[in-house]
Amino acid sequence: MCRYFSVFALIFALVAALAPPRPALALGDKTVITGVRIGDHGATTRFVIEADKKLTFRIFTLASPYRVVIDLPEVAWRLLPGAGGTGRGLIEGFRFGLFAPGKSRVVLDMRSPVGVKKSFMLDPADGYGYRVVIDLTKVSRKTYMEQVKAVNRSRKVAALPMPAPKMSRPEKRRAGRVIVIDPGHGGVDPGTTGYRGSREKNITLAVARAVKARLEAKGRYRVVLTRERDIFLRLRSRVETARSAGADLFISLHADALKNRKVHGAAVYTLSEVSSDKEAAELAARENKADVIAGVDLTHENPVVANILIDLAQRETMNYSAQFATLLVAQLRRTGKTLRNAHRFAGFAVLKAPDIPSVLIEMGYLSNPKEERLLRQPAYQRKLADAIARAMDRYFEARK
Ligand SMILES: [Zn+2]
């Protein structure tokens, strides 16, 4: 067995050696973004995206806050860690990542209203690859808003109808409890950034996978992840996944970051109209901004995110959520540090399914160097998964 394996390995190595060099096997035929540059030319700020192949692109602007969105086909990113963290000229910073299957996105946060003066594609020259060049200039707020409105009008015609939220729960056909784990953020929404540059979206996905493995090993749970890769998801589509899976429990995973690097510890949040404290309210406001961060146009939507109203049917669910939160806090205490009053309440949009007990776990602070290191370790991720699984066993045991 071993010998065959090594022969195959050798053949593969030879084939690999003979084959023309490829940037990376996993990248496939995707266009690779090799660099992004910002040039401050006084009145104009130039944004350049460099790629190894020709690119199609589409630009539009959004208000409150001022954003310029550049949509690309699905690309692979080869940018320096921390790219986008700081801007220049009229650009405050930018984010990039997968927005939807087949569609990548760059979102520029602007310091002021801007107009796209010109945009064009350049062929490789002077050691540079293919480049998308976008020149932005300052305009008045009035001009900016007209430009946003015009884009909205043209997009309304082209926009695909949004699927109606699924409000009926499917019949339960299988044995075992259905758990939906929601790795927070993803794709063009990276979440918070750690002391050493860890991205919240990667930590949450790693822990979600560990929880899934742990629960499936027990044989009593069916686990669905809201996302399996580095892709953006609307907050409401996370809730819809839980509903259409017929979830018995929904857990959204996050990790926070603060200016104060000393703060550390985990906390569990459940939904409430009234926040337990100022910090919880601010946290919920940050987490609820995911759609804005990803450059989603919310002009024609109900401000469901801003307005957390709880109906009567939700009260019972909230009791169950609180029961699970209590059990989970107890288990997290055995695993590592938790915040004082580790069960907190606030208006998180992702916890709004009226009939599914839901909690949001802030697993720790990426701004705290020690906790960031822990959260990156697979061994610690497994410990967190164990704690979550133990709490779940107890919760369902009590509800038999
Ligand atoms: Zn988060």
Coordinates of C-alpha atoms and ligand atoms in Angstrom, one line a residue:
M1 CA 0.0 0.0 0.0
C2 CA 2.7 2.3 1.1
R3 CA 4.9 1.4 -1.9
Y4 CA 2.1 2.1 -4.4
F5 CA 1.4 5.4 -2.7
S6 CA 5.0 6.5 -3.0
V7 CA 5.1 5.4 -6.7
F8 CA 2.0 7.4 -7.4
A9 CA 3.5 10.3 -5.4
L10 CA 6.6 10.1 -7.5
I11 CA 4.6 10.0 -10.8
F12 CA 2.6 13.0 -9.6
A13 CA 5.7 14.8 -8.7
L14 CA 7.2 14.2 -12.1
V15 CA 4.0 15.3 -13.9
A16 CA 3.9 18.3 -11.7
A17 CA 7.5 19.0 -12.5
L18 CA 6.9 18.7 -16.3
A19 CA 3.8 20.7 -16.3
P20 CA 4.1 24.4 -16.9
P21 CA 4.2 26.4 -13.7
R22 CA 0.8 27.5 -12.4
P23 CA 0.2 30.1 -9.7
A24 CA -1.7 27.7 -7.5
L25 CA -3.6 24.6 -8.2
A26 CA -6.6 25.7 -6.2
L27 CA -7.1 29.0 -8.1
G28 CA -8.2 27.1 -11.2
D29 CA -8.9 29.4 -14.1
K30 CA -10.0 32.3 -12.0
T31 CA -8.6 35.7 -12.7
V32 CA -6.2 36.6 -9.9
I33 CA -6.1 40.1 -8.4
T34 CA -2.5 40.7 -7.9
G35 CA -2.5 44.2 -6.5
V36 CA -4.6 47.2 -5.6
R37 CA -3.3 50.8 -5.5
I38 CA -4.7 54.2 -4.5
G39 CA -3.2 57.3 -6.0
D40 CA -4.0 60.7 -4.4
H41 CA -3.8 63.3 -7.2
G42 CA -5.4 66.3 -5.3
A43 CA -8.9 66.7 -6.8
T44 CA -8.9 63.2 -8.1
T45 CA -8.3 59.9 -6.3
R46 CA -7.3 57.0 -8.6
F47 CA -8.2 53.4 -7.6
V48 CA -6.4 50.7 -9.6
I49 CA -7.1 47.0 -9.5
E50 CA -4.4 44.9 -11.1
A51 CA -5.1 41.4 -12.5
D52 CA -3.5 38.6 -14.5
K53 CA -6.3 38.6 -17.0
K54 CA -8.7 41.0 -18.6
L55 CA -11.6 41.8 -16.3
T56 CA -15.1 43.0 -16.7
F57 CA -16.4 45.4 -14.0
R58 CA -19.4 47.4 -13.0
I59 CA -19.4 50.4 -10.7
F60 CA -22.2 52.0 -8.7
T61 CA -22.5 54.3 -5.7
L62 CA -24.5 54.0 -2.5
A63 CA -25.3 56.6 0.1
S64 CA -25.5 56.6 4.0
P65 CA -22.6 56.0 4.2
Y66 CA -21.0 57.1 0.9
R67 CA -19.7 54.0 -0.8
V68 CA -18.4 53.1 -4.3
V69 CA -19.0 49.5 -5.2
I70 CA -17.1 47.7 -7.9
D71 CA -18.5 44.3 -9.0
L72 CA -16.2 41.8 -10.7
P73 CA -16.6 38.2 -11.8
E74 CA -15.5 35.7 -9.1
V75 CA -11.8 36.3 -8.8
A76 CA -9.0 35.0 -6.5
W77 CA -7.3 37.6 -4.3
R78 CA -3.6 37.7 -3.9
L79 CA -3.2 40.9 -1.8
L80 CA -1.1 41.7 1.2
P81 CA -2.6 41.0 4.6
G82 CA -4.2 44.1 5.8
A83 CA -4.9 45.4 2.3
G84 CA -7.7 48.0 2.4
G85 CA -7.3 48.9 6.1
T86 CA -6.1 52.4 5.3
G87 CA -7.0 54.6 2.4
R88 CA -5.7 57.7 0.7
G89 CA -7.2 60.8 -0.8
L90 CA -10.9 60.6 -1.0
I91 CA -10.9 56.9 0.0
E92 CA -11.0 56.0 3.6
G93 CA -10.5 52.3 3.2
F94 CA -11.8 49.4 1.2
R95 CA -13.0 45.8 1.5
F96 CA -12.9 43.0 -1.0
G97 CA -14.2 39.4 -1.3
L98 CA -16.8 37.1 -2.6
F99 CA -20.3 38.7 -2.6
A100 CA -22.3 35.8 -4.2
P101 CA -21.4 32.7 -6.2
G102 CA -19.7 33.9 -9.3
K103 CA -19.5 37.5 -8.1
S104 CA -16.7 39.2 -6.3
R105 CA -16.9 42.8 -5.0
V106 CA -14.8 45.7 -3.8
V107 CA -16.4 48.3 -1.5
L108 CA -14.7 51.6 -1.2
D109 CA -15.6 53.7 1.9
M110 CA -15.5 57.4 0.8
R111 CA -14.7 60.4 3.0
S112 CA -17.1 62.5 1.0
P113 CA -19.6 62.3 -1.9
V114 CA -17.7 61.4 -5.2
G115 CA -18.4 61.0 -8.8
V116 CA -16.8 58.4 -11.1
K117 CA -15.0 60.8 -13.5
K118 CA -13.8 58.0 -15.7
S119 CA -13.1 54.3 -15.6
F120 CA -11.2 52.1 -18.1
M121 CA -9.2 49.0 -18.6
L122 CA -5.4 49.1 -19.4
D123 CA -3.5 46.3 -21.1
P124 CA -0.2 45.0 -19.5
A125 CA 2.6 47.5 -19.9
D126 CA 5.8 48.6 -18.0
G127 CA 5.8 45.5 -15.8
Y128 CA 2.2 46.0 -14.8
G129 CA -0.6 43.5 -15.6
Y130 CA -4.1 44.2 -16.7
R131 CA -5.5 47.1 -14.8
V132 CA -9.0 48.5 -14.0
V133 CA -8.6 52.2 -13.4
I134 CA -11.2 54.3 -11.7
D135 CA -10.9 58.0 -11.2
L136 CA -13.0 59.5 -8.5
T137 CA -13.6 63.2 -7.9
K138 CA -15.5 65.1 -5.2
V139 CA -19.0 66.2 -6.0
S140 CA -21.7 67.9 -4.0
R141 CA -24.1 65.8 -2.0
K142 CA -26.9 66.8 -4.3
T143 CA -25.1 65.5 -7.4
Y144 CA -24.1 62.3 -5.5
M145 CA -27.7 61.6 -4.5
E146 CA -28.9 62.1 -8.0
Q147 CA -26.3 59.7 -9.2
V148 CA -27.4 57.1 -6.6
K149 CA -31.0 57.5 -7.6
A150 CA -30.3 57.1 -11.3
V151 CA -28.4 53.9 -10.6
N152 CA -31.3 52.7 -8.5
R153 CA -33.7 53.4 -11.4
S154 CA -31.7 51.4 -13.9
R155 CA -31.0 48.6 -11.5
K156 CA -34.7 48.1 -10.5
V157 CA -35.4 47.0 -14.1
A158 CA -32.4 44.6 -14.2
A159 CA -32.7 43.4 -10.6
L160 CA -33.7 39.8 -10.1
P161 CA -36.8 39.5 -7.9
M162 CA -35.8 38.6 -4.3
P163 CA -37.2 35.3 -3.2
A164 CA -39.9 35.7 -0.6
P165 CA -38.8 34.7 2.9
K166 CA -39.9 31.2 3.6
M167 CA -42.3 31.5 6.5
S168 CA -43.5 27.9 6.7
R169 CA -41.4 25.3 8.5
P170 CA -40.9 22.1 6.6
E171 CA -42.2 18.9 8.1
K172 CA -39.7 17.0 10.3
R173 CA -38.9 13.8 8.5
R174 CA -35.8 12.7 10.4
A175 CA -34.8 11.8 13.8
G176 CA -32.4 14.0 15.8
R177 CA -32.2 17.6 16.4
V178 CA -31.4 20.1 13.6
I179 CA -28.7 22.6 14.5
V180 CA -27.9 25.6 12.3
I181 CA -24.4 27.1 12.9
D182 CA -23.9 30.5 11.4
P183 CA -20.2 31.5 10.9
G184 CA -20.5 35.3 11.1
H185 CA -19.4 37.6 8.2
G186 CA -17.7 36.2 5.1
G187 CA -16.5 37.3 1.7
V188 CA -16.6 41.0 1.2
D189 CA -17.6 41.5 4.8
P190 CA -14.5 40.4 6.8
G191 CA -15.9 41.3 10.3
T192 CA -13.3 42.6 12.8
T193 CA -9.6 42.4 12.3
G194 CA -7.3 41.1 15.0
Y195 CA -4.2 42.4 16.7
R196 CA -2.1 40.4 14.3
G197 CA -4.4 40.7 11.4
S198 CA -6.7 37.7 11.8
R199 CA -10.0 38.1 10.2
E200 CA -13.2 37.4 12.1
K201 CA -14.8 35.7 9.1
N202 CA -12.0 33.0 9.0
I203 CA -12.1 32.3 12.7
T204 CA -15.9 31.9 12.7
L205 CA -15.8 29.5 9.8
A206 CA -13.1 27.4 11.5
V207 CA -15.0 27.1 14.7
A208 CA -18.3 26.4 12.9
R209 CA -16.6 23.5 11.2
A210 CA -15.2 22.2 14.5
V211 CA -18.7 22.4 16.1
K212 CA -20.2 20.6 13.1
A213 CA -17.6 17.8 13.4
R214 CA -18.1 17.5 17.2
L215 CA -21.9 17.4 17.0
E216 CA -22.0 14.9 14.1
A217 CA -19.7 12.6 15.9
K218 CA -22.4 12.3 18.6
G219 CA -24.8 11.0 16.0
R220 CA -27.8 12.8 17.5
Y221 CA -27.6 16.0 15.6
R222 CA -28.0 17.1 12.0
V223 CA -25.9 20.2 11.4
V224 CA -26.3 22.8 8.7
L225 CA -23.8 25.6 8.3
T226 CA -25.2 28.9 6.8
R227 CA -22.0 29.1 4.8
E228 CA -19.3 26.6 4.0
R229 CA -16.8 28.9 2.4
D230 CA -15.5 32.5 2.4
I231 CA -18.7 34.2 0.9
F232 CA -20.9 37.1 1.9
L233 CA -24.4 36.3 3.2
R234 CA -27.2 38.7 4.0
L235 CA -28.3 38.7 7.6
R236 CA -31.8 37.7 6.6
S237 CA -30.6 34.8 4.5
R238 CA -28.8 33.4 7.5
V239 CA -32.2 33.4 9.4
E240 CA -33.9 32.0 6.3
T241 CA -31.4 29.1 6.2
A242 CA -32.3 28.3 9.8
R243 CA -36.0 28.3 9.0
S244 CA -35.9 26.2 5.9
A245 CA -33.7 23.7 7.6
G246 CA -36.3 23.4 10.3
A247 CA -33.7 24.3 13.0
D248 CA -34.2 23.4 16.6
L249 CA -31.4 25.8 17.6
F250 CA -29.5 28.5 15.8
I251 CA -26.0 29.6 16.8
S252 CA -24.3 32.6 15.3
L253 CA -20.5 32.7 15.9
H254 CA -18.6 35.9 16.1
A255 CA -15.4 37.4 17.7
D256 CA -15.2 41.1 18.6
A257 CA -12.5 43.7 18.6
L258 CA -12.1 46.8 20.7
K259 CA -9.6 49.7 20.9
N260 CA -8.8 48.6 24.4
R261 CA -6.5 45.5 23.9
K262 CA -6.8 44.4 27.5
V263 CA -10.5 43.4 27.2
H264 CA -10.9 39.7 26.7
G265 CA -13.4 36.9 27.4
A266 CA -16.4 35.3 25.7
A267 CA -20.1 36.3 26.0
V268 CA -23.4 34.9 24.8
Y269 CA -26.1 37.2 23.5
T270 CA -29.8 36.7 23.0
L271 CA -32.4 38.9 21.4
S272 CA -34.0 41.7 23.2
E273 CA -35.6 45.1 22.4
V274 CA -33.8 46.6 25.3
S275 CA -30.1 46.1 25.5
S276 CA -28.6 44.8 28.7
D277 CA -25.9 47.5 28.6
K278 CA -24.4 50.2 26.4
E279 CA -21.6 47.8 25.1
A280 CA -24.1 45.2 24.0
A281 CA -26.2 47.8 22.2
E282 CA -23.1 49.1 20.4
L283 CA -22.0 45.6 19.5
A284 CA -25.4 44.8 18.0
A285 CA -25.3 47.9 16.0
R286 CA -21.8 46.9 14.6
E287 CA -22.9 43.4 13.8
N288 CA -26.1 44.5 12.2
K289 CA -24.1 46.6 9.7
A290 CA -23.0 43.6 7.7
D291 CA -25.2 44.4 4.7
V292 CA -24.0 48.0 4.6
I293 CA -20.4 46.8 4.8
A294 CA -20.9 44.5 1.9
G295 CA -22.3 47.3 -0.3
V296 CA -25.9 46.0 -0.4
D297 CA -28.5 48.6 -1.5
L298 CA -31.0 48.8 1.3
T299 CA -33.0 51.7 -0.2
H300 CA -36.1 49.7 -0.9
E301 CA -36.2 47.6 2.2
N302 CA -37.9 47.8 5.5
P303 CA -35.5 48.9 8.1
V304 CA -35.9 45.5 9.7
V305 CA -32.3 45.6 11.0
A306 CA -32.7 48.9 12.7
N307 CA -36.1 48.1 14.1
I308 CA -36.2 45.1 16.4
L309 CA -39.7 44.6 17.5
I310 CA -40.6 41.4 19.2
D311 CA -44.0 39.8 18.8
L312 CA -45.9 37.6 21.2
A313 CA -44.9 34.3 19.5
Q314 CA -41.3 35.3 20.0
R315 CA -41.5 35.4 23.8
E316 CA -41.6 31.7 24.3
T317 CA -38.7 31.2 21.9
M318 CA -36.8 33.9 23.8
N319 CA -37.2 31.9 27.0
Y320 CA -35.7 28.9 25.4
S321 CA -32.9 31.0 23.9
A322 CA -32.2 32.3 27.4
Q323 CA -32.1 28.8 28.9
F324 CA -29.6 27.7 26.3
A325 CA -27.5 30.8 26.9
T326 CA -27.3 30.1 30.6
L327 CA -26.2 26.5 30.0
L328 CA -23.7 27.7 27.4
V329 CA -22.2 30.4 29.6
A330 CA -21.6 27.7 32.3
Q331 CA -19.8 25.5 29.8
L332 CA -17.7 28.4 28.3
R333 CA -16.6 29.2 31.9
R334 CA -15.0 25.8 32.0
T335 CA -13.2 26.4 28.7
G336 CA -11.7 29.8 29.2
K337 CA -12.3 33.4 30.2
T338 CA -15.8 34.8 30.0
L339 CA -16.9 38.4 30.5
R340 CA -18.6 39.5 33.7
N341 CA -22.4 39.1 33.1
A342 CA -21.6 36.8 30.2
H343 CA -25.2 36.5 29.2
R344 CA -26.2 39.7 27.6
F345 CA -29.1 41.0 25.5
A346 CA -29.4 43.3 22.5
G347 CA -31.2 43.7 19.2
F348 CA -29.2 41.5 16.9
A349 CA -30.9 41.1 13.5
V350 CA -29.6 37.6 13.0
L351 CA -31.4 36.4 16.1
K352 CA -34.8 37.4 14.8
A353 CA -36.4 34.0 13.7
P354 CA -39.6 34.1 15.8
D355 CA -39.8 30.3 16.3
I356 CA -36.2 29.2 16.6
P357 CA -34.2 29.5 19.9
S358 CA -31.2 31.5 18.8
V359 CA -28.0 32.8 20.4
L360 CA -25.0 34.7 19.2
I361 CA -21.6 33.9 20.7
E362 CA -18.9 36.4 20.8
M363 CA -16.1 33.9 21.3
G364 CA -13.5 36.4 22.4
Y365 CA -11.6 39.6 21.4
L366 CA -9.3 39.5 18.4
S367 CA -7.9 42.8 19.6
N368 CA -6.5 41.0 22.7
P369 CA -3.2 39.4 21.5
K370 CA -3.5 36.4 23.8
E371 CA -7.1 35.7 22.9
E372 CA -6.4 36.2 19.2
R373 CA -3.7 33.5 19.4
L374 CA -6.1 31.1 21.2
L375 CA -8.9 31.6 18.7
R376 CA -6.6 30.8 15.9
Q377 CA -5.5 27.5 17.4
P378 CA -7.4 24.4 16.2
A379 CA -7.0 22.8 19.7
Y380 CA -8.8 25.8 21.3
Q381 CA -11.4 25.8 18.5
R382 CA -12.2 22.2 19.4
K383 CA -12.4 23.1 23.1
L384 CA -15.0 25.8 22.2
A385 CA -16.9 23.2 20.0
D386 CA -16.9 20.8 23.0
A387 CA -18.3 23.4 25.3
I388 CA -21.1 24.3 22.8
A389 CA -21.9 20.5 22.3
R390 CA -22.1 19.9 26.0
A391 CA -24.4 22.8 26.5
M392 CA -26.6 21.5 23.7
D393 CA -26.8 18.0 25.1
R394 CA -28.0 19.5 28.4
Y395 CA -30.5 21.8 26.8
F396 CA -32.1 19.1 24.8
E397 CA -32.0 16.7 27.7
A398 CA -34.1 19.1 29.7
R399 CA -36.6 19.5 26.9
K400 CA -37.3 15.8 26.3
Ligands
ZN1 ZN -19.1 39.7 14.1

